[in-house]
Amino acid sequence: FVLFFFFKVDREQSKGGDETGLNGILLSCVNTTTFEVVKQITSSVGPWGTWTPIQWCPGGFLSTFCLCVEPKQGNEDDTAADNIIFGCTVPHIVMGNGLERGLYGAWSDTCTEGINGINIRLEKPKGIGDDTSVNDVLFNCA
């Protein structure tokens, strides 16, 4: 089950003033008895940004999430997915270390056994023009 997570976030407008928000997610699954990391799951990863410090659910595992997405900004800089809040199997909420440019959607259904996988929609670099990176996220239940 997933206990630890990291985000790759572009918050510096590294591409000529183009900020891309979430660029990747890394999940660490642990043995429920020893709490040793047994598997790391990495989403597809965009080219911009840096990895955030480790975050985790104290005393539990990731079980639900709420995605922060910036709506289209017209002629302004778009970022798409910016941050994620996770709910834990014990009553605790963990705010990700992403950006706060968007709006949080509804909470996902709860994975009673915890989260154990990830699927994302990632925009490929355009070269010229406004890039985003992670556009949508779906976590798999154990």
Short mmCIF file of C-alpha atoms in Angstrom, two decimals:
data_model
loop_
_atom_site.label_atom_id
_atom_site.label_comp_id
_atom_site.label_asym_id
_atom_site.label_seq_id
_atom_site.Cartn_x
_atom_site.Cartn_y
_atom_site.Cartn_z
CA PHE A 1 0.00 0.00 0.00
CA VAL A 2 1.15 3.55 -0.66
CA LEU A 3 2.53 5.35 2.37
CA PHE A 4 5.02 7.87 0.91
CA PHE A 5 4.67 10.22 -2.07
CA PHE A 6 6.67 12.84 -3.95
CA PHE A 7 5.62 15.33 -6.65
CA LYS A 8 7.67 16.82 -9.47
CA VAL A 9 6.54 20.46 -9.67
CA ASP A 10 7.44 23.33 -12.00
CA ARG A 11 6.88 26.50 -10.02
CA GLU A 12 9.65 28.60 -11.58
CA GLN A 13 8.27 29.41 -15.03
CA SER A 14 11.39 27.66 -16.31
CA LYS A 15 10.37 27.66 -19.98
CA GLY A 16 10.40 31.34 -20.96
CA GLY A 17 7.72 32.35 -18.45
CA ASP A 18 5.69 29.16 -18.92
CA GLU A 19 4.88 27.47 -15.60
CA THR A 20 3.60 23.88 -15.94
CA GLY A 21 2.58 22.84 -12.39
CA LEU A 22 2.58 19.09 -11.63
CA ASN A 23 5.04 17.19 -13.85
CA GLY A 24 5.10 13.81 -12.15
CA ILE A 25 4.14 11.69 -9.15
CA LEU A 26 6.15 9.01 -7.36
CA LEU A 27 4.44 6.63 -4.92
CA SER A 28 6.25 4.33 -2.47
CA CYS A 29 4.48 1.13 -1.44
CA VAL A 30 5.43 -0.48 1.85
CA ASN A 31 5.08 -3.85 3.52
CA THR A 32 2.26 -3.44 6.05
CA THR A 33 4.18 -5.36 8.73
CA THR A 34 7.76 -4.07 8.38
CA PHE A 35 7.01 -0.73 6.66
CA GLU A 36 9.94 -1.39 4.30
CA VAL A 37 9.56 0.10 0.82
CA VAL A 38 8.78 -2.85 -1.47
CA LYS A 39 7.87 -1.02 -4.68
CA GLN A 40 8.02 2.45 -6.16
CA ILE A 41 5.46 3.51 -8.74
CA THR A 42 6.29 6.46 -10.97
CA SER A 43 3.82 8.12 -13.29
CA SER A 44 4.89 9.38 -16.68
CA VAL A 45 7.05 12.41 -15.92
CA GLY A 46 7.20 15.78 -17.67
CA PRO A 47 10.55 17.50 -18.34
CA TRP A 48 10.17 20.53 -16.06
CA GLY A 49 10.43 21.16 -12.34
CA THR A 50 12.05 19.53 -9.34
CA TRP A 51 11.01 16.75 -6.95
CA THR A 52 9.43 17.88 -3.68
CA PRO A 53 10.47 16.47 -0.28
CA ILE A 54 8.92 13.19 0.86
CA GLN A 55 5.41 13.31 2.33
CA TRP A 56 3.38 10.57 4.01
CA CYS A 57 0.27 9.58 5.92
CA PRO A 58 1.15 9.34 9.61
CA GLY A 59 -0.08 5.99 10.93
CA GLY A 60 -1.95 4.96 7.78
CA PHE A 61 -1.92 4.72 3.99
CA LEU A 62 -3.19 6.91 1.15
CA SER A 63 -6.86 6.08 0.58
CA THR A 64 -8.56 9.00 -1.23
CA PHE A 65 -7.58 12.17 -3.05
CA CYS A 66 -8.75 15.56 -4.25
CA LEU A 67 -7.09 17.06 -7.36
CA CYS A 68 -6.38 20.78 -7.80
CA VAL A 69 -6.73 21.85 -11.46
CA GLU A 70 -6.32 25.32 -12.89
CA PRO A 71 -9.05 26.16 -15.43
CA LYS A 72 -7.99 27.35 -18.89
CA GLN A 73 -6.59 30.87 -18.66
CA GLY A 74 -7.25 32.01 -22.24
CA ASN A 75 -4.15 33.87 -23.45
CA GLU A 76 -2.50 33.58 -20.02
CA ASP A 77 -0.23 30.80 -18.71
CA ASP A 78 -2.04 27.48 -18.11
CA THR A 79 -0.78 24.84 -15.68
CA ALA A 80 -3.62 22.22 -15.56
CA ALA A 81 -3.07 19.91 -12.53
CA ASP A 82 -1.31 21.79 -9.73
CA ASN A 83 -1.63 19.86 -6.48
CA ILE A 84 -3.26 16.92 -4.69
CA ILE A 85 -4.68 16.55 -1.20
CA PHE A 86 -4.64 12.96 0.10
CA GLY A 87 -6.86 11.39 2.73
CA CYS A 88 -5.40 8.58 4.80
CA THR A 89 -6.78 5.28 6.12
CA VAL A 90 -6.52 6.83 9.59
CA PRO A 91 -8.36 10.16 9.93
CA HIS A 92 -5.71 12.47 8.53
CA ILE A 93 -5.39 14.80 5.52
CA VAL A 94 -2.05 15.50 3.78
CA MET A 95 -1.74 18.58 1.54
CA GLY A 96 0.72 18.02 -1.31
CA ASN A 97 3.64 20.38 -1.98
CA GLY A 98 2.32 21.51 -5.37
CA LEU A 99 1.00 24.89 -6.52
CA GLU A 100 -2.21 26.59 -5.43
CA ARG A 101 -3.30 28.12 -8.75
CA GLY A 102 -6.35 25.99 -9.40
CA LEU A 103 -9.59 24.80 -7.88
CA TYR A 104 -10.02 21.57 -5.92
CA GLY A 105 -12.54 19.13 -7.32
CA ALA A 106 -14.59 16.54 -5.46
CA TRP A 107 -12.97 13.86 -3.33
CA SER A 108 -12.47 10.49 -5.00
CA ASP A 109 -14.18 7.38 -3.70
CA THR A 110 -12.27 5.91 -0.76
CA CYS A 111 -10.02 2.91 -1.32
CA THR A 112 -10.75 1.04 1.90
CA GLU A 113 -7.61 -1.10 1.50
CA GLY A 114 -5.51 1.88 0.33
CA ILE A 115 -4.14 3.18 -2.98
CA ASN A 116 -1.70 0.94 -4.88
CA GLY A 117 -1.28 2.44 -8.35
CA ILE A 118 -1.59 5.49 -10.58
CA ASN A 119 -2.62 6.55 -14.08
CA ILE A 120 -2.13 10.07 -15.39
CA ARG A 121 -2.83 12.06 -18.54
CA LEU A 122 0.35 13.94 -19.49
CA GLU A 123 0.60 16.60 -22.20
CA LYS A 124 3.76 16.24 -24.30
CA PRO A 125 5.94 19.36 -24.70
CA LYS A 126 4.69 21.57 -27.54
CA GLY A 127 8.02 23.27 -28.21
CA ILE A 128 6.52 26.69 -28.91
CA GLY A 129 3.49 27.87 -26.99
CA ASP A 130 1.88 27.36 -23.61
CA ASP A 131 2.66 23.96 -22.10
CA THR A 132 0.98 22.12 -19.29
CA SER A 133 2.17 18.74 -18.04
CA VAL A 134 -0.06 16.53 -15.84
CA ASN A 135 -3.66 17.10 -16.93
CA ASP A 136 -5.50 14.41 -14.96
CA VAL A 137 -4.81 11.75 -12.32
CA LEU A 138 -6.50 8.48 -11.36
CA PHE A 139 -5.28 6.38 -8.45
CA ASN A 140 -5.98 2.63 -8.33
CA CYS A 141 -7.39 0.88 -5.28
CA ALA A 142 -5.76 -2.18 -3.70
#
